[in-house]
XYZ file of C-alpha atoms in Angstrom:
573
model
C 164.273 57.902 57.298
C 161.068 56.364 57.045
C 158.201 58.801 56.808
C 157.375 60.995 59.779
C 156.995 64.013 60.603
C 160.184 66.175 62.364
C 161.018 70.050 62.924
C 162.241 71.892 60.023
C 162.744 75.546 60.996
C 162.103 77.438 64.156
C 162.465 81.553 64.377
C 162.424 84.002 67.501
C 162.582 87.142 68.433
C 162.587 89.090 71.205
C 162.834 85.834 73.539
C 165.692 86.463 76.791
C 168.693 87.585 75.448
C 167.088 86.608 71.538
C 166.839 89.611 69.711
C 166.183 87.881 66.319
C 167.586 84.146 65.532
C 166.509 81.820 62.900
C 167.741 78.216 62.865
C 167.059 75.410 59.925
C 167.101 72.103 61.266
C 168.525 69.227 59.357
C 166.682 65.343 59.753
C 169.213 63.401 62.014
C 171.280 64.665 65.219
C 171.478 68.216 65.349
C 173.553 70.012 68.387
C 173.075 73.084 69.551
C 176.370 74.276 71.783
C 178.191 77.725 72.647
C 179.482 79.154 76.127
C 178.036 79.203 79.159
C 174.683 81.933 79.318
C 175.052 82.095 75.201
C 171.126 81.057 74.686
C 171.120 77.578 74.226
C 168.281 76.615 75.962
C 166.301 79.782 75.012
C 165.986 77.727 71.923
C 164.529 75.341 73.333
C 161.853 77.921 75.953
C 160.911 78.904 72.218
C 160.337 75.270 71.411
C 158.342 75.132 74.058
C 155.783 78.157 73.883
C 155.385 76.694 70.323
C 154.073 73.302 71.473
C 151.562 75.225 74.125
C 153.781 75.751 77.366
C 152.692 77.762 79.716
C 153.865 81.186 78.819
C 155.397 84.189 81.469
C 155.906 87.787 80.768
C 159.182 87.575 82.011
C 160.405 85.996 79.200
C 159.374 88.876 77.137
C 163.359 90.405 76.433
C 163.460 94.098 77.974
C 162.199 96.865 76.412
C 160.357 94.977 73.810
C 156.626 94.516 73.264
C 156.476 91.171 72.648
C 158.132 88.057 72.110
C 157.012 85.983 68.726
C 158.551 82.105 68.759
C 157.569 80.352 64.950
C 158.365 76.497 64.341
C 157.571 75.278 60.725
C 156.949 71.262 61.033
C 156.756 68.514 58.287
C 153.548 66.833 58.414
C 152.475 63.066 58.035
C 148.947 62.293 56.056
C 147.708 60.714 59.927
C 148.929 64.160 61.632
C 146.776 66.496 58.739
C 143.518 64.484 59.616
C 143.252 65.893 63.309
C 144.605 69.126 61.803
C 141.925 69.370 59.430
C 138.945 69.145 62.263
C 140.664 72.592 63.847
C 140.665 73.786 60.192
C 144.720 74.414 60.037
C 145.727 74.697 56.547
C 149.269 72.403 55.633
C 151.420 73.943 52.529
C 152.081 71.018 50.920
C 154.116 68.796 54.166
C 154.732 71.814 56.099
C 152.481 73.243 58.846
C 153.697 76.415 60.459
C 152.635 77.388 64.550
C 153.566 80.484 66.141
C 152.627 82.173 70.026
C 153.892 85.508 70.788
C 153.784 86.708 74.382
C 152.910 90.575 74.999
C 154.929 92.080 77.382
C 151.562 92.277 80.090
C 151.543 88.252 80.176
C 148.958 87.595 77.499
C 149.769 85.746 74.507
C 148.139 84.183 71.156
C 148.871 80.791 69.821
C 147.692 80.144 65.673
C 148.215 76.790 63.778
C 147.783 76.656 60.583
C 147.307 79.905 59.878
C 144.462 79.652 62.619
C 144.272 81.126 65.949
C 143.878 78.435 68.669
C 143.814 77.771 72.055
C 147.072 77.069 73.793
C 145.933 74.021 75.236
C 145.120 73.362 71.291
C 148.769 73.606 70.059
C 149.762 71.141 72.771
C 147.169 68.098 71.710
C 148.520 68.939 68.168
C 152.110 68.795 68.335
C 151.652 65.953 71.434
C 152.028 63.477 68.893
C 155.350 65.095 67.054
C 157.301 65.703 69.627
C 158.719 64.577 72.639
C 160.624 66.742 74.977
C 163.410 65.582 77.992
C 164.351 68.473 80.151
C 163.484 69.226 83.604
C 160.027 69.959 83.236
C 159.793 66.902 80.860
C 161.370 64.340 83.223
C 158.641 64.541 85.530
C 155.938 63.266 83.438
C 157.831 59.912 83.767
C 157.403 59.565 87.561
C 153.283 59.491 86.979
C 152.008 55.448 86.358
C 149.781 56.926 83.027
C 152.707 57.946 81.475
C 154.816 55.097 82.888
C 152.352 52.227 81.571
C 152.137 54.488 78.387
C 155.912 54.098 77.523
C 155.472 50.308 78.052
C 152.624 50.312 75.993
C 154.903 51.928 72.973
C 157.566 49.430 73.714
C 155.086 46.507 73.840
C 153.887 46.995 70.123
C 151.927 44.843 68.100
C 151.522 42.225 70.757
C 149.998 44.648 73.598
C 148.694 46.780 70.952
C 146.194 43.693 69.681
C 145.352 42.183 73.447
C 144.778 45.999 74.700
C 142.582 46.685 71.322
C 140.608 42.628 72.481
C 140.441 44.080 76.233
C 138.859 46.830 74.948
C 136.598 45.672 72.612
C 135.130 43.232 75.507
C 134.896 45.573 78.243
C 133.142 47.946 76.310
C 130.780 45.703 75.354
C 130.064 44.441 78.982
C 129.417 47.717 79.785
C 126.962 48.576 77.505
C 125.099 45.695 78.662
C 125.961 46.600 82.407
C 123.855 49.683 81.898
C 121.115 48.232 79.739
C 120.637 45.907 82.400
C 120.409 49.242 85.382
C 118.435 50.904 83.117
C 115.701 48.014 83.246
C 115.921 47.136 86.560
C 115.730 51.383 87.188
C 112.523 51.050 85.227
C 110.990 47.753 86.878
C 108.593 49.761 89.124
C 107.347 52.236 86.483
C 107.240 49.442 83.174
C 103.474 48.490 83.321
C 102.792 52.245 82.845
C 105.531 52.564 80.116
C 103.916 48.865 78.636
C 100.503 50.897 78.169
C 102.016 54.092 77.129
C 104.391 52.187 74.299
C 101.375 50.157 73.330
C 98.506 53.316 73.265
C 101.632 55.247 71.113
C 101.670 52.376 68.553
C 98.320 52.007 68.371
C 98.103 55.773 67.719
C 100.512 55.336 64.918
C 99.479 52.726 63.308
C 96.241 54.885 63.022
C 97.915 57.764 61.442
C 99.536 55.915 58.787
C 101.509 59.421 58.208
C 104.316 59.685 55.494
C 107.309 61.742 55.484
C 107.086 65.275 55.116
C 103.445 65.258 55.504
C 102.845 68.067 57.625
C 104.601 70.652 55.495
C 103.283 69.188 51.843
C 99.511 69.489 53.639
C 100.337 72.825 55.043
C 101.240 74.087 51.387
C 98.131 72.119 49.543
C 95.416 74.419 52.421
C 97.475 77.439 52.035
C 96.758 77.008 47.833
C 93.386 75.838 48.090
C 92.347 78.560 50.515
C 93.664 81.313 48.050
C 91.968 79.840 45.117
C 90.312 83.325 43.908
C 93.615 85.122 44.733
C 95.632 83.010 42.502
C 93.042 82.944 40.002
C 92.961 86.591 39.320
C 96.858 86.962 39.527
C 97.080 84.477 36.789
C 94.210 86.044 34.670
C 96.117 89.365 35.294
C 99.257 88.055 34.062
C 97.601 86.227 30.874
C 96.300 89.313 30.015
C 98.709 91.257 30.367
C 101.230 88.778 28.029
C 97.853 88.014 25.422
C 96.463 91.506 25.546
C 95.936 92.218 21.402
C 96.171 96.011 21.634
C 99.114 96.314 24.806
C 99.875 92.633 25.051
C 103.711 91.897 26.012
C 103.776 88.710 23.198
C 102.093 91.207 20.910
C 104.854 94.159 21.621
C 107.127 91.581 21.319
C 106.431 90.092 17.867
C 105.789 93.846 16.855
C 109.445 94.007 17.808
C 110.957 90.925 16.545
C 109.106 92.079 13.262
C 110.872 95.511 12.537
C 114.092 93.629 13.466
C 113.771 90.667 11.139
C 113.430 93.468 8.657
C 117.171 94.799 8.988
C 118.165 90.942 9.297
C 121.835 90.351 7.742
C 123.048 94.065 7.636
C 124.239 94.243 10.734
C 125.357 91.645 13.129
C 125.340 93.837 16.997
C 121.880 94.439 15.517
C 121.286 90.352 14.908
C 122.448 89.492 18.608
C 119.880 92.137 20.213
C 117.246 90.216 17.567
C 118.358 86.961 18.809
C 117.669 88.279 22.509
C 114.122 89.468 21.074
C 113.543 86.268 19.981
C 114.619 84.536 23.038
C 112.544 86.373 25.254
C 109.542 85.870 23.210
C 109.780 82.267 23.242
C 110.141 82.443 26.953
C 107.031 84.264 27.568
C 105.801 82.622 25.235
C 106.004 78.871 27.262
C 104.754 81.271 30.639
C 101.622 82.238 29.043
C 100.986 78.790 28.093
C 102.073 77.890 31.457
C 99.653 80.489 32.809
C 96.514 79.352 30.994
C 97.111 75.470 32.071
C 97.857 76.696 35.648
C 94.196 78.480 35.619
C 92.593 75.889 34.467
C 93.843 73.623 37.016
C 92.699 76.307 40.113
C 89.124 74.869 41.325
C 87.720 75.699 44.626
C 87.541 72.478 46.540
C 85.803 72.447 49.723
C 85.538 69.037 50.328
C 89.693 68.413 49.923
C 90.451 71.449 51.782
C 88.090 70.412 54.434
C 90.044 66.922 54.653
C 93.052 68.721 54.553
C 92.226 70.383 57.800
C 91.150 67.802 59.444
C 94.094 66.036 58.923
C 96.590 68.662 59.804
C 94.543 68.946 62.825
C 94.876 65.824 63.566
C 98.232 65.423 62.709
C 98.994 68.374 64.892
C 97.352 66.634 67.342
C 99.029 63.873 67.618
C 102.721 65.822 67.472
C 101.606 67.321 70.388
C 100.391 64.748 72.558
C 103.452 62.267 71.785
C 106.001 64.214 70.504
C 108.921 67.259 70.964
C 109.437 70.741 70.331
C 111.434 70.304 67.335
C 109.441 71.196 63.722
C 106.272 68.993 62.780
C 107.989 66.935 59.639
C 111.282 66.361 62.114
C 109.368 65.184 65.286
C 107.482 62.812 62.698
C 111.021 61.057 61.686
C 111.398 60.751 65.505
C 108.391 59.601 65.912
C 108.962 56.858 62.715
C 111.886 55.546 65.072
C 110.535 55.564 68.062
C 107.213 53.377 66.185
C 110.215 50.974 64.456
C 111.254 50.107 68.013
C 108.736 49.880 69.876
C 107.510 46.224 69.580
C 111.632 46.078 71.180
C 110.898 47.707 73.630
C 108.132 46.418 74.932
C 109.309 42.833 74.604
C 111.934 43.941 76.863
C 109.600 45.431 79.266
C 107.039 42.769 79.489
C 110.551 40.451 79.637
C 110.781 42.079 83.180
C 113.029 39.698 85.379
C 112.865 36.387 83.481
C 114.676 39.061 80.653
C 116.635 40.748 83.125
C 117.606 37.085 84.244
C 119.015 36.218 80.663
C 120.891 39.422 80.411
C 122.112 38.782 83.812
C 123.835 35.421 82.867
C 124.805 36.604 79.605
C 126.708 39.496 81.402
C 128.523 36.570 84.109
C 129.604 35.420 80.119
C 130.838 38.501 78.806
C 133.131 39.424 82.695
C 134.439 35.759 82.319
C 135.778 36.541 78.888
C 136.911 39.621 79.734
C 138.556 38.450 82.784
C 140.709 36.656 80.686
C 141.536 39.388 78.166
C 142.066 41.114 81.259
C 145.389 38.667 82.260
C 145.873 38.017 78.502
C 147.106 41.853 78.555
C 148.819 41.764 81.626
C 150.948 38.598 80.536
C 151.853 40.768 77.407
C 152.779 43.404 79.499
C 154.738 41.636 81.852
C 156.831 40.547 78.769
C 157.124 43.170 77.607
C 158.718 44.643 81.060
C 160.882 42.579 81.598
C 162.657 42.810 77.809
C 162.076 46.879 78.463
C 163.844 46.379 82.136
C 166.892 44.816 80.644
C 167.136 46.952 77.098
C 167.239 49.858 79.239
C 169.541 48.495 82.085
C 172.048 47.544 79.357
C 172.050 51.252 77.857
C 171.949 53.793 81.376
C 175.052 51.255 82.594
C 176.626 52.569 79.631
C 175.888 56.039 79.959
C 177.956 56.196 83.301
C 175.554 54.285 85.468
C 177.477 51.393 85.489
C 176.048 50.061 88.902
C 172.314 51.179 88.555
C 169.671 48.633 87.177
C 166.133 49.815 85.748
C 163.161 47.732 86.362
C 159.641 48.353 84.624
C 157.233 46.011 87.011
C 153.678 45.800 86.230
C 151.546 45.235 89.424
C 148.101 42.995 88.031
C 145.374 41.915 90.917
C 144.732 38.463 92.088
C 142.889 37.089 88.828
C 141.962 33.730 90.912
C 140.264 35.909 93.877
C 137.217 38.154 93.206
C 137.773 41.432 91.252
C 135.984 44.593 92.183
C 134.548 46.522 89.434
C 136.824 49.177 90.078
C 140.014 46.693 89.044
C 139.025 47.634 85.777
C 139.604 50.377 83.969
C 139.734 50.951 79.786
C 143.509 50.466 79.824
C 143.392 47.019 81.790
C 144.005 46.368 84.859
C 147.506 47.182 85.358
C 149.037 49.999 87.047
C 153.174 49.789 86.040
C 155.766 50.625 87.885
C 159.276 51.844 86.830
C 162.589 51.967 89.102
C 165.763 52.331 89.522
C 168.357 50.139 91.904
C 171.488 52.293 92.314
C 173.459 49.104 93.400
C 173.284 45.557 94.131
C 170.673 44.602 96.855
C 170.194 47.855 96.670
C 166.393 48.935 97.456
C 164.684 49.746 94.067
C 163.529 53.177 94.319
C 160.854 54.829 92.190
C 161.796 56.470 89.250
C 162.317 60.249 89.917
C 162.962 59.932 93.445
C 166.313 58.377 93.420
C 167.946 59.841 90.669
C 169.446 63.482 89.781
C 168.061 65.689 86.939
C 170.645 64.531 84.843
C 170.773 61.032 85.978
C 166.725 61.244 84.975
C 168.018 62.669 81.530
C 170.319 59.744 80.720
C 167.530 57.159 81.754
C 165.044 58.874 79.915
C 167.505 59.110 77.326
C 167.657 54.864 77.499
C 164.430 54.607 77.225
C 163.766 56.256 74.193
C 166.691 54.669 72.518
C 165.175 51.164 73.540
C 161.397 52.083 72.639
C 162.360 53.868 69.325
C 163.440 50.339 67.461
C 159.664 49.755 67.765
C 157.788 52.770 67.866
C 159.766 56.049 66.758
C 158.226 59.718 67.525
C 159.279 62.133 64.862
C 161.913 64.552 66.715
C 163.195 64.045 70.502
C 164.666 67.210 72.412
C 167.296 66.235 74.869
C 168.534 69.101 77.772
C 170.552 68.691 80.416
C 170.945 64.575 79.013
C 174.839 65.056 79.336
C 175.005 66.434 82.775
C 177.343 65.102 85.262
C 178.984 62.742 82.388
C 182.258 62.633 81.201
C 184.620 60.975 79.341
C 184.467 57.626 77.410
C 180.283 57.854 79.020
C 179.846 61.009 77.463
C 180.927 59.977 74.174
C 177.706 56.713 74.653
C 176.054 59.437 75.325
C 176.149 60.767 71.633
C 176.754 57.271 69.846
C 173.193 56.738 72.118
C 172.083 59.873 70.802
C 173.434 58.680 67.237
C 171.596 55.589 67.058
C 168.386 57.334 68.125
C 168.933 59.757 65.384
C 168.888 57.007 62.605
C 164.582 56.638 62.895
C 164.150 60.093 64.577
C 164.802 63.792 64.152
C 166.568 63.956 67.779
C 167.884 68.167 69.189
C 170.299 68.321 71.633
C 171.714 71.281 73.969
C 174.931 70.104 75.048
C 178.073 71.175 76.341
C 179.942 68.138 76.024
C 182.339 67.909 72.733
C 181.784 64.345 72.687
C 178.569 64.470 72.171
C 178.618 67.460 69.594
C 181.079 65.249 67.614
C 178.176 63.139 66.688
C 175.826 65.857 65.482
C 174.584 65.240 61.760
C 173.944 69.405 61.899
C 175.797 71.688 64.481
C 174.930 75.334 65.751
C 176.686 76.975 67.413
C 175.341 79.903 69.967
C 177.501 83.365 70.299
C 176.181 86.241 72.355
C 177.433 89.985 70.899
C 179.261 92.569 73.139
C 176.548 93.504 74.506
C 174.789 89.842 75.789
C 171.995 89.565 73.341
C 171.780 86.809 70.626
C 171.256 88.769 67.410
C 170.757 86.834 63.600
C 174.606 85.981 62.830
C 174.774 85.011 66.371
C 173.310 81.401 65.655
C 175.645 79.995 63.055
C 175.097 76.340 60.975
C 178.400 75.045 61.148
C 180.578 73.359 58.435
C 183.513 70.840 58.989
C 185.984 72.169 59.699
C 184.295 75.275 61.906
C 183.210 72.166 63.732
C 186.718 71.298 64.088
C 187.697 74.923 65.835
C 183.965 74.579 67.879
C 184.547 71.614 69.667
C 188.549 72.476 69.754
C 187.308 75.542 72.494
C 184.589 72.218 73.988
C 187.240 70.978 74.870
C 190.067 73.256 76.195
C 188.252 76.223 76.605
C 190.763 78.213 74.489
C 190.214 79.726 70.611
C 193.369 78.306 69.628
C 194.291 75.154 70.973
C 196.440 72.837 68.343
C 196.222 69.566 70.836
C 192.736 70.348 71.251
C 192.015 70.870 67.489
C 193.311 67.209 67.141
C 192.054 66.050 69.382
C 188.079 67.183 68.174
C 189.289 65.943 64.421
C 189.851 62.518 66.761
C 186.440 62.995 67.684
C 184.647 64.066 64.739
C 186.463 60.906 62.735
C 184.120 58.411 65.599
C 181.512 59.032 63.220
C 183.591 57.199 60.463
C-alpha cells in the first residue's frame, strides 16, 4: 500500500450495549460480523462520534455517566501540516482523537491532546475517512458532492483545467473589483487627487526616517535631564572611586589580602578569582561612567530643535495617520506615499483609464470563457468514462439492469453568459442518475434507489474512483442489504479490490463478503446483553471457518456449513 492514512485502533467505553471494546484494525479489508443486535453498528457509531458527528445522550450506556470513544490514526505528512495549525500533537505518525458524551448530552472533543470543537474534528478527519451508510448516502444526492466525486475521478486532466480556470477567474474578479472601485470614486476623484498631492508634498517636505519618533523622544528625555544624569553618574563614580571608602578601593584591599594567601587553599583561590573579576568589571564601569559624565553637555539649541521636530512629526501623523503608535503610523504612511503616484495616475486617468481596463477585462473574460469550456469538456469526458465504469460495477452487484449516468450540465457557451453562471468551481452542474431498466426514465440518485442499492452504487463509485484518487479509509455499512448468492461474492470481490489501495472497514451479515477479509472481527453479546472487552475478537483462520459457517447455516455446529465456509475462504487464493 502506498503511503496514506489509515485507522489503527478504536476504543469504546459505555456506548449503547458496549461496556468496553477495543479493536486493532489492519490495513486492507477489515470485516465485522456477529449476530443481530451484537453491537456491530455501535462500533461505527463510535467512529462517527470521533469524526465530529452529532452527539446524543441516548447513546450513553444505561447507568453510566459518560461514553468515551477514541480512535488512533496513522497520518501522512500532508495531514500533519493541517494538524500543526490547531496545535495537535502527532506521536510519530499516530494521531489520537477522543470524543466523550455525558449522560446530560454535553460532549467534549480532543485531537492530538488539544481540546477542539466537534466541527474541527470533522475538518481534520474528512480527508482521512469516507463513511458510506444511510446518513453518508444522503450526501451523494447533493450536486456539490457529485461534482466533487466527478472531479476526483477526472484526476490530472480535470484538476489541470480547473486550476487554469480558477487562475483566470481570480484575475477577472480582481480587475472587475478595481474597475468598480474606480467608477465609485469617479465623482470624488478631484478631491482625492488634491488630497493625495497635498499628502505627497507634505511627506517629501517632512523627510521622515524609520523609527524617528521614538529616537527623537529618547534624545529629548536625555537632553531634558542632563543635570539629573550628571548627578547620578558623578555620585556613582564617587561611590566607586573614593580613596577611603570607594568600592574599587575596598576591592583592591580585599584582593591584596587574598593574594597574600595565594597557593595555600584552592577554595580560597576560587573566591579570589571572583573578587578579581568583580574588580575588573567595576573598573570598566568606572571608566565608562567617566566617559559618560564627560559627554553630558546641556544643548539648549539641540533640545529646542528636537522639540520642534517632535511637534512636526506628531502634527503630520495626526493629520494623515491613524491610531497606531507613531513609529507604526510612519511605516503605514511611507507605504501610502510609495503607491501615491500610481493612485494619482489611476484617478487622473478617469474615464479613459476605466475604458482601458474594461477593454482588458473583456479580453480576460474571453480567456475565462475558453477555460470554462475546456473544464466542461474535461468533465464531460470524465463523466462518460465514470458512467460506463460504474454501470459495469453495479450491474455485477445484483443490479443487472441498472445503469448509472453522470451528466455535466453546462450553460450555452455560444450565447451571452450571465455573471452568475461563473463560480469558483466553473460553470457546470453535475447530475448523477440511475436508470432501473432499459428505456426506463432516468431518476436522480437518492430518489430511485433503496438504502441497500445506494450503498452498492456508492461501493461501485468508490471502487472506480479509488483507482485514480484513493482515500485512506473507507467504511461501508449496509452495503450487503438485499444481496445474496453470486452477487454477494461480487460485493466481497469489489471490497477486496478497493482494499488493495486503501483500508476498508465493513459491517456485514454476508458470509460471502466476510470471506474476503484480511482482518476479521466477530462481536458477541454476553448473557446480560452487553458487549465487554472479550466480546470483540479478532479471528484466526480456523475460527473464521466456524464464524462463516455460523453465518451460512445459523448453527454453531454444521459440518456441511464448515465445508462451504472453507470453500468461500479459498476464493482469495
